[in-house]
C-alpha cells in the first residue's frame, strides 16, 4: 500500500458525526489491501495526482446511515468511493491552489472522468459506477469502484443519472468517447 492507508479507508465523516464506530475485521482489512494494491495505488500512480477516498469500508450501521445498498461491497471492504482532489475543495483550500477564475464545474468533473477511463483501461476491477452523471454525459461527481480479492471480477461499468432511479450500463467504448471529446 503505497498511496493509501487502512485508516483512510475506514475514515468516515458521517460515522464521526453520528458517533458510529466503523471498525473492520481482518478479512475486511485484507479486502481493503487488495482493493488498494490492485486498483487504487496503480490508479494513483498512473494519474500522477492525489485521489480522495470519500467512503471506503462501512460497517452495517454506517452503511444503513448513508442509505447504502443492502449488499454493498463497502461492508466487505471491497469498494471505495473516490474522486480527484480537484473536485472537492475544502474550506482550507477552497480552490485547491488553482486560479478560481479559470475553473468551471466541468474542469472538476472531467478529472473524475479521466480516472474512470484509467480504471476501465486497466481492467482490474469488479464494478465501477459513475455516480451522479448528467442525462447526456459521463462526468461523475464521484466514482464507486470495487475489487474482489476472492472470486471473479466482473468489469461491470454503470452510471447513476442524477435525480433518476436505477442504474444504466456503460460500455468501455462509450466511456472512451466521452473522455476524448
PDB file of C-alpha atoms in Angstrom:
ATOM      1  CA  UNK A   1       0.000   0.000   0.000  1.00  0.00           C
ATOM      2  CA  UNK A   2       1.868   2.986  -1.324  1.00  0.00           C
ATOM      3  CA  UNK A   3      -0.559   5.916  -1.510  1.00  0.00           C
ATOM      4  CA  UNK A   4      -3.469   4.856   0.712  1.00  0.00           C
ATOM      5  CA  UNK A   5      -3.810   3.571   4.275  1.00  0.00           C
ATOM      6  CA  UNK A   6      -6.276   1.351   6.093  1.00  0.00           C
ATOM      7  CA  UNK A   7      -7.184   4.279   8.352  1.00  0.00           C
ATOM      8  CA  UNK A   8      -8.020   6.345   5.256  1.00  0.00           C
ATOM      9  CA  UNK A   9     -10.256   3.508   4.029  1.00  0.00           C
ATOM     10  CA  UNK A  10     -12.017   3.453   7.429  1.00  0.00           C
ATOM     11  CA  UNK A  11     -12.433   7.229   7.837  1.00  0.00           C
ATOM     12  CA  UNK A  12     -15.996   8.497   7.601  1.00  0.00           C
ATOM     13  CA  UNK A  13     -17.305  11.982   8.315  1.00  0.00           C
ATOM     14  CA  UNK A  14     -20.792  10.510   8.734  1.00  0.00           C
ATOM     15  CA  UNK A  15     -19.556   7.964  11.285  1.00  0.00           C
ATOM     16  CA  UNK A  16     -17.823  10.719  13.259  1.00  0.00           C
ATOM     17  CA  UNK A  17     -20.899  12.968  13.221  1.00  0.00           C
ATOM     18  CA  UNK A  18     -23.209  10.128  14.272  1.00  0.00           C
ATOM     19  CA  UNK A  19     -20.856   8.507  16.792  1.00  0.00           C
ATOM     20  CA  UNK A  20     -20.664   5.238  14.828  1.00  0.00           C
ATOM     21  CA  UNK A  21     -17.612   3.056  15.390  1.00  0.00           C
ATOM     22  CA  UNK A  22     -16.587   1.983  11.867  1.00  0.00           C
ATOM     23  CA  UNK A  23     -14.185  -0.823  12.743  1.00  0.00           C
ATOM     24  CA  UNK A  24     -13.225  -3.630  10.377  1.00  0.00           C
ATOM     25  CA  UNK A  25     -12.128  -7.196  10.982  1.00  0.00           C
ATOM     26  CA  UNK A  26      -9.052  -8.880   9.484  1.00  0.00           C
ATOM     27  CA  UNK A  27     -10.922 -10.151   6.401  1.00  0.00           C
ATOM     28  CA  UNK A  28     -12.249  -6.672   5.677  1.00  0.00           C
ATOM     29  CA  UNK A  29      -8.733  -5.260   6.038  1.00  0.00           C
ATOM     30  CA  UNK A  30      -7.336  -7.870   3.637  1.00  0.00           C
ATOM     31  CA  UNK A  31     -10.063  -6.931   1.138  1.00  0.00           C
ATOM     32  CA  UNK A  32      -9.169  -3.238   1.513  1.00  0.00           C
ATOM     33  CA  UNK A  33      -5.484  -4.029   0.957  1.00  0.00           C
ATOM     34  CA  UNK A  34      -6.362  -5.942  -2.211  1.00  0.00           C
ATOM     35  CA  UNK A  35      -8.504  -3.030  -3.466  1.00  0.00           C
ATOM     36  CA  UNK A  36      -5.699  -0.563  -2.795  1.00  0.00           C
ATOM     37  CA  UNK A  37      -2.903  -2.721  -4.220  1.00  0.00           C
ATOM     38  CA  UNK A  38      -4.801  -3.809  -7.343  1.00  0.00           C
ATOM     39  CA  UNK A  39      -6.872  -0.717  -8.183  1.00  0.00           C
ATOM     40  CA  UNK A  40      -6.241   2.429  -6.153  1.00  0.00           C
ATOM     41  CA  UNK A  41      -2.426   2.507  -5.938  1.00  0.00           C
ATOM     42  CA  UNK A  42      -1.944   1.712  -9.658  1.00  0.00           C
ATOM     43  CA  UNK A  43      -4.585   4.338 -10.492  1.00  0.00           C
ATOM     44  CA  UNK A  44      -2.853   6.962  -8.328  1.00  0.00           C
ATOM     45  CA  UNK A  45       0.489   6.109  -9.933  1.00  0.00           C
ATOM     46  CA  UNK A  46      -0.906   6.464 -13.438  1.00  0.00           C
ATOM     47  CA  UNK A  47      -2.943   9.598 -12.693  1.00  0.00           C
ATOM     48  CA  UNK A  48       0.001  11.335 -11.029  1.00  0.00           C
ATOM     49  CA  UNK A  49      -2.127  13.392  -8.614  1.00  0.00           C
ATOM     50  CA  UNK A  50      -3.823  12.741  -5.268  1.00  0.00           C
ATOM     51  CA  UNK A  51      -7.078  10.806  -5.229  1.00  0.00           C
ATOM     52  CA  UNK A  52      -9.516  11.222  -2.348  1.00  0.00           C
ATOM     53  CA  UNK A  53     -11.419   8.313  -0.778  1.00  0.00           C
ATOM     54  CA  UNK A  54     -14.730   9.739   0.397  1.00  0.00           C
ATOM     55  CA  UNK A  55     -16.078   6.352   1.503  1.00  0.00           C
ATOM     56  CA  UNK A  56     -14.222   3.074   1.916  1.00  0.00           C
ATOM     57  CA  UNK A  57     -15.198   0.383   4.390  1.00  0.00           C
ATOM     58  CA  UNK A  58     -18.611   0.791   6.026  1.00  0.00           C
ATOM     59  CA  UNK A  59     -19.841  -1.220   8.975  1.00  0.00           C
ATOM     60  CA  UNK A  60     -23.513  -2.238   8.581  1.00  0.00           C
ATOM     61  CA  UNK A  61     -24.711   0.569  10.886  1.00  0.00           C
ATOM     62  CA  UNK A  62     -22.829   3.195   8.855  1.00  0.00           C
ATOM     63  CA  UNK A  63     -23.981   1.676   5.564  1.00  0.00           C
ATOM     64  CA  UNK A  64     -27.561   1.943   6.793  1.00  0.00           C
ATOM     65  CA  UNK A  65     -26.999   5.545   7.922  1.00  0.00           C
ATOM     66  CA  UNK A  66     -25.862   6.571   4.415  1.00  0.00           C
ATOM     67  CA  UNK A  67     -28.648   4.560   2.727  1.00  0.00           C
ATOM     68  CA  UNK A  68     -26.131   2.180   1.158  1.00  0.00           C
ATOM     69  CA  UNK A  69     -27.183  -0.910  -0.792  1.00  0.00           C
ATOM     70  CA  UNK A  70     -28.228  -3.830   1.375  1.00  0.00           C
ATOM     71  CA  UNK A  71     -25.454  -5.996  -0.129  1.00  0.00           C
ATOM     72  CA  UNK A  72     -22.910  -3.163  -0.504  1.00  0.00           C
ATOM     73  CA  UNK A  73     -19.341  -4.205  -1.221  1.00  0.00           C
ATOM     74  CA  UNK A  74     -18.334  -1.359   1.110  1.00  0.00           C
ATOM     75  CA  UNK A  75     -19.439  -3.589   4.020  1.00  0.00           C
ATOM     76  CA  UNK A  76     -16.893  -6.224   2.938  1.00  0.00           C
ATOM     77  CA  UNK A  77     -14.056  -3.735   2.399  1.00  0.00           C
ATOM     78  CA  UNK A  78     -14.175  -4.395  -1.353  1.00  0.00           C
ATOM     79  CA  UNK A  79     -15.291  -0.919  -2.503  1.00  0.00           C
ATOM     80  CA  UNK A  80     -14.353   2.740  -2.305  1.00  0.00           C
ATOM     81  CA  UNK A  81     -15.971   5.940  -3.489  1.00  0.00           C
ATOM     82  CA  UNK A  82     -13.254   8.148  -4.932  1.00  0.00           C
ATOM     83  CA  UNK A  83     -12.751  11.441  -6.696  1.00  0.00           C
ATOM     84  CA  UNK A  84      -9.903  13.584  -7.892  1.00  0.00           C
ATOM     85  CA  UNK A  85      -8.688  16.005  -5.231  1.00  0.00           C
ATOM     86  CA  UNK A  86      -9.577  18.886  -7.557  1.00  0.00           C
ATOM     87  CA  UNK A  87     -13.255  18.003  -7.364  1.00  0.00           C
ATOM     88  CA  UNK A  88     -13.789  18.626  -3.673  1.00  0.00           C
ATOM     89  CA  UNK A  89     -12.191  21.847  -2.397  1.00  0.00           C
ATOM     90  CA  UNK A  90     -12.051  22.200   1.376  1.00  0.00           C
ATOM     91  CA  UNK A  91     -12.558  25.333   3.483  1.00  0.00           C
ATOM     92  CA  UNK A  92      -8.775  25.421   3.960  1.00  0.00           C
ATOM     93  CA  UNK A  93      -8.080  25.136   0.207  1.00  0.00           C
ATOM     94  CA  UNK A  94     -11.260  26.393  -1.467  1.00  0.00           C
ATOM     95  CA  UNK A  95      -9.726  26.391  -4.925  1.00  0.00           C
ATOM     96  CA  UNK A  96      -7.075  23.695  -4.418  1.00  0.00           C
ATOM     97  CA  UNK A  97      -4.308  26.158  -5.222  1.00  0.00           C
ATOM     98  CA  UNK A  98      -5.745  26.911  -8.673  1.00  0.00           C
ATOM     99  CA  UNK A  99      -6.990  30.206 -10.039  1.00  0.00           C
ATOM    100  CA  UNK A 100     -10.762  30.100  -9.313  1.00  0.00           C
ATOM    101  CA  UNK A 101     -11.483  32.421 -12.243  1.00  0.00           C
ATOM    102  CA  UNK A 102     -10.134  29.845 -14.685  1.00  0.00           C
ATOM    103  CA  UNK A 103     -12.135  26.892 -13.352  1.00  0.00           C
ATOM    104  CA  UNK A 104     -15.556  25.651 -14.363  1.00  0.00           C
ATOM    105  CA  UNK A 105     -17.609  22.786 -12.866  1.00  0.00           C
ATOM    106  CA  UNK A 106     -16.689  20.752 -15.957  1.00  0.00           C
ATOM    107  CA  UNK A 107     -12.980  21.145 -15.169  1.00  0.00           C
ATOM    108  CA  UNK A 108     -13.566  19.456 -11.830  1.00  0.00           C
ATOM    109  CA  UNK A 109     -15.692  16.564 -13.039  1.00  0.00           C
ATOM    110  CA  UNK A 110     -13.528  15.991 -16.120  1.00  0.00           C
ATOM    111  CA  UNK A 111     -10.792  14.833 -13.747  1.00  0.00           C
ATOM    112  CA  UNK A 112     -13.146  12.147 -12.421  1.00  0.00           C
ATOM    113  CA  UNK A 113     -13.921  11.144 -15.983  1.00  0.00           C
ATOM    114  CA  UNK A 114     -10.178  10.727 -16.595  1.00  0.00           C
ATOM    115  CA  UNK A 115      -9.961   8.499 -13.519  1.00  0.00           C
ATOM    116  CA  UNK A 116     -12.874   6.383 -14.788  1.00  0.00           C
ATOM    117  CA  UNK A 117     -11.211   5.904 -18.157  1.00  0.00           C
ATOM    118  CA  UNK A 118      -7.967   4.863 -16.465  1.00  0.00           C
ATOM    119  CA  UNK A 119      -9.798   2.325 -14.294  1.00  0.00           C
ATOM    120  CA  UNK A 120     -11.593   0.900 -17.337  1.00  0.00           C
ATOM    121  CA  UNK A 121      -8.394   0.707 -19.393  1.00  0.00           C
ATOM    122  CA  UNK A 122      -6.537  -1.103 -16.609  1.00  0.00           C
ATOM    123  CA  UNK A 123      -9.441  -3.564 -16.427  1.00  0.00           C
ATOM    124  CA  UNK A 124      -8.607  -4.771 -12.928  1.00  0.00           C
ATOM    125  CA  UNK A 125     -11.875  -4.032 -11.115  1.00  0.00           C
ATOM    126  CA  UNK A 126     -15.150  -5.701 -10.256  1.00  0.00           C
ATOM    127  CA  UNK A 127     -17.612  -2.832 -10.580  1.00  0.00           C
ATOM    128  CA  UNK A 128     -17.342   0.846 -11.411  1.00  0.00           C
ATOM    129  CA  UNK A 129     -20.294   3.196 -11.007  1.00  0.00           C
ATOM    130  CA  UNK A 130     -20.112   6.719 -12.390  1.00  0.00           C
ATOM    131  CA  UNK A 131     -22.178   8.474  -9.733  1.00  0.00           C
ATOM    132  CA  UNK A 132     -24.467  11.469 -10.298  1.00  0.00           C
ATOM    133  CA  UNK A 133     -23.782  11.940 -14.013  1.00  0.00           C
ATOM    134  CA  UNK A 134     -25.871  14.158 -16.268  1.00  0.00           C
ATOM    135  CA  UNK A 135     -28.510  12.755 -18.612  1.00  0.00           C
ATOM    136  CA  UNK A 136     -26.254  13.025 -21.676  1.00  0.00           C
ATOM    137  CA  UNK A 137     -22.725  12.872 -20.322  1.00  0.00           C
ATOM    138  CA  UNK A 138     -20.478  10.692 -18.207  1.00  0.00           C
ATOM    139  CA  UNK A 139     -18.994  13.348 -15.923  1.00  0.00           C
ATOM    140  CA  UNK A 140     -19.333  11.742 -12.461  1.00  0.00           C
ATOM    141  CA  UNK A 141     -19.352  13.654  -9.197  1.00  0.00           C
ATOM    142  CA  UNK A 142     -17.562  10.615  -7.785  1.00  0.00           C
ATOM    143  CA  UNK A 143     -16.700   7.048  -8.759  1.00  0.00           C
ATOM    144  CA  UNK A 144     -17.622   3.880  -6.896  1.00  0.00           C
ATOM    145  CA  UNK A 145     -15.018   1.204  -7.651  1.00  0.00           C
ATOM    146  CA  UNK A 146     -14.726  -2.311  -6.264  1.00  0.00           C
ATOM    147  CA  UNK A 147     -12.383  -5.276  -6.430  1.00  0.00           C
ATOM    148  CA  UNK A 148     -12.882  -8.870  -5.276  1.00  0.00           C
ATOM    149  CA  UNK A 149      -9.832 -10.464  -3.694  1.00  0.00           C
ATOM    150  CA  UNK A 150     -11.518 -13.862  -3.884  1.00  0.00           C
ATOM    151  CA  UNK A 151     -13.591 -14.587  -6.920  1.00  0.00           C
ATOM    152  CA  UNK A 152     -14.319 -13.257 -10.366  1.00  0.00           C
ATOM    153  CA  UNK A 153     -14.115  -9.523 -11.082  1.00  0.00           C
ATOM    154  CA  UNK A 154     -16.962  -8.662 -13.463  1.00  0.00           C
ATOM    155  CA  UNK A 155     -15.540  -5.461 -15.013  1.00  0.00           C
ATOM    156  CA  UNK A 156     -19.059  -4.018 -14.828  1.00  0.00           C
ATOM    157  CA  UNK A 157     -19.467  -0.301 -15.619  1.00  0.00           C
ATOM    158  CA  UNK A 158     -22.683   1.507 -14.680  1.00  0.00           C
ATOM    159  CA  UNK A 159     -23.824   5.097 -14.407  1.00  0.00           C
ATOM    160  CA  UNK A 160     -26.260   6.642 -11.958  1.00  0.00           C
ATOM    161  CA  UNK A 161     -28.015   9.602 -13.553  1.00  0.00           C
ATOM    162  CA  UNK A 162     -28.581  12.438 -11.088  1.00  0.00           C
ATOM    163  CA  UNK A 163     -32.194  12.580  -9.917  1.00  0.00           C
ATOM    164  CA  UNK A 164     -33.250   9.327 -11.606  1.00  0.00           C
ATOM    165  CA  UNK A 165     -33.768   5.884 -10.080  1.00  0.00           C
ATOM    166  CA  UNK A 166     -31.704   2.875 -11.066  1.00  0.00           C
ATOM    167  CA  UNK A 167     -28.508   2.348 -12.997  1.00  0.00           C
ATOM    168  CA  UNK A 168     -27.634   2.246 -16.700  1.00  0.00           C
ATOM    169  CA  UNK A 169     -24.955   0.057 -18.278  1.00  0.00           C
ATOM    170  CA  UNK A 170     -21.971   1.827 -19.858  1.00  0.00           C
ATOM    171  CA  UNK A 171     -19.557   0.265 -22.343  1.00  0.00           C
ATOM    172  CA  UNK A 172     -15.827   0.938 -22.307  1.00  0.00           C
ATOM    173  CA  UNK A 173     -16.225   2.409 -25.795  1.00  0.00           C
ATOM    174  CA  UNK A 174     -18.820   4.938 -24.527  1.00  0.00           C
ATOM    175  CA  UNK A 175     -16.503   5.895 -21.698  1.00  0.00           C
ATOM    176  CA  UNK A 176     -13.526   6.389 -24.026  1.00  0.00           C
ATOM    177  CA  UNK A 177     -15.599   8.531 -26.438  1.00  0.00           C
ATOM    178  CA  UNK A 178     -16.832  10.712 -23.607  1.00  0.00           C
ATOM    179  CA  UNK A 179     -13.327  11.300 -22.246  1.00  0.00           C
ATOM    180  CA  UNK A 180     -11.912  12.098 -25.683  1.00  0.00           C
ATOM    181  CA  UNK A 181     -14.488  14.788 -26.576  1.00  0.00           C
TER     182      UNK A 181
END
